[in-house]
Amino acid sequence: MDNIRGSFLGHDILREYEGIPNTPQNFENLFLIHKEFGWEENLARLVEATNNIVPSGSRYSPILQERNNIIASAEIAHTLSSSSEYLSLGETLAQVVEENRSTILDIGNIENINIRGNRIEQTITNAANFHGVEDLSYTLSIGSRVLIDIKTKILTLASSPKGYNIDKVLRSLGAGNTVFCFFFIGLDIDAQNLSTRLISILDRSILNATK
C-alpha cells in the first residue's frame, strides 16, 4: 500500500508541536522532525489516530411510520416527474441561472471547489449558505415538499460533485410527502456555456452514478 489519500479540516491542524509553534519560520524544523518518522511508523500513527476518531452525531434510526414514508418517497418522486408544477421548478431555476450567467461563469474561475460551489449556491438562492441538507425548499399545491440541493460541475474537469449525507436525507424523507432532488449546474468556462437539470436523487441515472 503506497498511495493513501485523504483530507483534513483547517481547525484540525496543530498550532504547536513539541513546544514548537506551527508557523512559517519553524516549518523547516518541523519538517525535519517529520522526516525522522519512517513510512511504516507514519502509517501506524495514521491508523491509530483514525481508529480513535469518535463520531460526533448519531445514526438515524427511523420508526415504522418514518420507514413507510421513506419507501413512499420513491412513488411520490415518480408521480411528480410528470407534474407541470414540479417541472416548472426546474424551469424557474434555469431562468435564475440564465439571469446570472455572467456572474456564475466568473465564479467558475475560482479554483477552490468549496468556495466556488458556495458562491454559486448563494447567487442562485440570493442568500447566505447555511449548509443544510437542502439549499431550497418548495411546497407544491398538492402538499408535497420538494427539497433541492444545488450541485455545480466544471464540465471540463474529471471530478464529480459530492453527494449527500444519507442520514440527513433519510430524516427529511421520513417526515413524509417529501422528495429530494439535485439541481445540477454544468459550467463550460472555455465555451462560456451553462447547462442545468433538476432531477430526483432516486432517478436511475443518479442511482447508477452514486458510489
XYZ file of C-alpha atoms in Angstrom, residues 2-145:
144
model
C 1.766 3.160 -1.174
C -0.990 5.584 -2.168
C -3.051 6.883 0.760
C -5.251 9.863 0.037
C -7.422 11.914 2.362
C -8.368 15.361 3.552
C -8.410 17.388 6.743
C -10.066 20.500 8.118
C -8.137 23.659 8.936
C -9.115 23.569 12.595
C -7.534 20.094 12.887
C -4.039 21.469 12.214
C -1.897 21.551 15.358
C -0.917 25.067 16.351
C 2.115 23.721 18.206
C 4.144 20.505 18.130
C 6.608 19.524 20.856
C 6.724 23.124 22.035
C 7.434 24.491 18.535
C 4.795 26.928 17.159
C 3.424 25.811 13.782
C 4.420 29.000 11.957
C 6.287 29.535 8.656
C 9.590 30.366 10.350
C 9.516 26.952 12.040
C 8.391 24.870 9.061
C 11.931 23.631 8.319
C 12.491 22.394 11.870
C 9.044 20.800 11.987
C 9.688 19.058 8.671
C 12.996 17.677 9.973
C 11.095 16.177 12.913
C 8.572 14.694 10.489
C 11.356 13.154 8.374
C 12.550 11.165 11.376
C 9.412 9.024 11.105
C 9.649 6.203 8.584
C 6.823 5.178 6.254
C 5.709 2.285 8.471
C 5.774 4.497 11.576
C 3.703 7.182 9.861
C 1.223 4.589 8.614
C 0.821 3.105 12.095
C 0.368 6.594 13.535
C -2.330 7.439 10.969
C -4.185 4.170 11.587
C -4.093 4.699 15.356
C -5.360 8.280 15.048
C -8.127 7.182 12.666
C -9.262 4.387 14.984
C -9.504 6.886 17.836
C -11.971 9.107 15.982
C -15.259 9.278 17.865
C -18.440 10.066 15.859
C -19.997 13.382 16.846
C -23.513 12.515 15.707
C -25.886 9.596 15.997
C -27.136 7.332 13.233
C -30.711 7.951 12.142
C -32.991 5.105 13.221
C -36.442 5.662 11.685
C -39.560 4.404 13.388
C -42.083 2.340 11.408
C -44.061 5.321 10.078
C -40.863 7.074 9.001
C -39.720 3.928 7.196
C -43.026 3.801 5.354
C -42.641 7.480 4.440
C -39.132 6.865 3.109
C -40.325 3.960 0.952
C -43.303 6.003 -0.274
C -40.998 8.837 -1.373
C -39.995 6.805 -4.439
C -43.581 6.673 -5.704
C -44.055 10.374 -4.911
C -40.927 11.223 -6.910
C -42.191 9.130 -9.831
C -45.584 10.848 -9.754
C -44.064 14.323 -9.565
C -41.769 13.644 -12.522
C -44.737 14.304 -14.824
C -46.239 17.133 -12.759
C -46.218 20.501 -14.531
C -45.863 22.294 -11.201
C -42.785 20.238 -10.319
C -41.281 20.643 -13.785
C -41.783 24.397 -13.546
C -39.394 24.449 -10.578
C -36.586 23.324 -12.858
C -37.589 25.898 -15.458
C -37.672 28.673 -12.854
C -34.237 27.741 -11.511
C -32.865 27.509 -15.053
C -34.142 31.044 -15.654
C -32.402 32.257 -12.483
C -29.172 30.689 -13.728
C -29.569 32.377 -17.116
C -30.196 35.751 -15.476
C -26.954 35.332 -13.518
C -24.964 33.781 -16.363
C -22.007 36.181 -16.338
C -21.706 36.110 -12.544
C -21.797 32.306 -12.401
C -19.215 31.962 -15.182
C -16.935 34.416 -13.368
C -17.304 32.416 -10.156
C -16.430 29.305 -12.146
C -12.850 30.586 -12.420
C -12.357 30.226 -8.657
C -10.071 27.233 -8.086
C -11.235 26.363 -4.563
C -14.135 23.964 -5.137
C -15.877 24.726 -1.837
C -15.745 28.495 -2.269
C -16.828 28.166 -5.906
C -19.791 25.961 -5.059
C -20.911 28.109 -2.138
C -20.734 31.319 -4.180
C -22.850 29.831 -6.956
C -25.386 28.484 -4.442
C -25.612 31.915 -2.834
C -26.118 33.509 -6.245
C -28.994 31.150 -7.050
C -30.680 31.309 -3.643
C -29.912 35.003 -3.104
C -28.981 34.124 0.475
C -26.118 33.003 2.660
C -25.109 29.358 2.524
C -26.489 27.568 5.585
C -25.028 24.141 4.747
C -28.286 22.323 5.444
C -29.259 19.133 3.701
C -31.031 21.266 1.079
C -30.419 24.695 -0.447
C -34.041 25.308 -1.453
C -37.409 24.025 -0.266
C -40.747 24.261 -2.061
C -44.209 23.015 -1.097
C -46.378 22.166 -4.092
C -50.122 22.802 -4.224
C -50.798 19.091 -3.617
C -48.843 19.331 -0.358
C -45.674 17.539 -1.438
C -42.437 19.089 -0.231
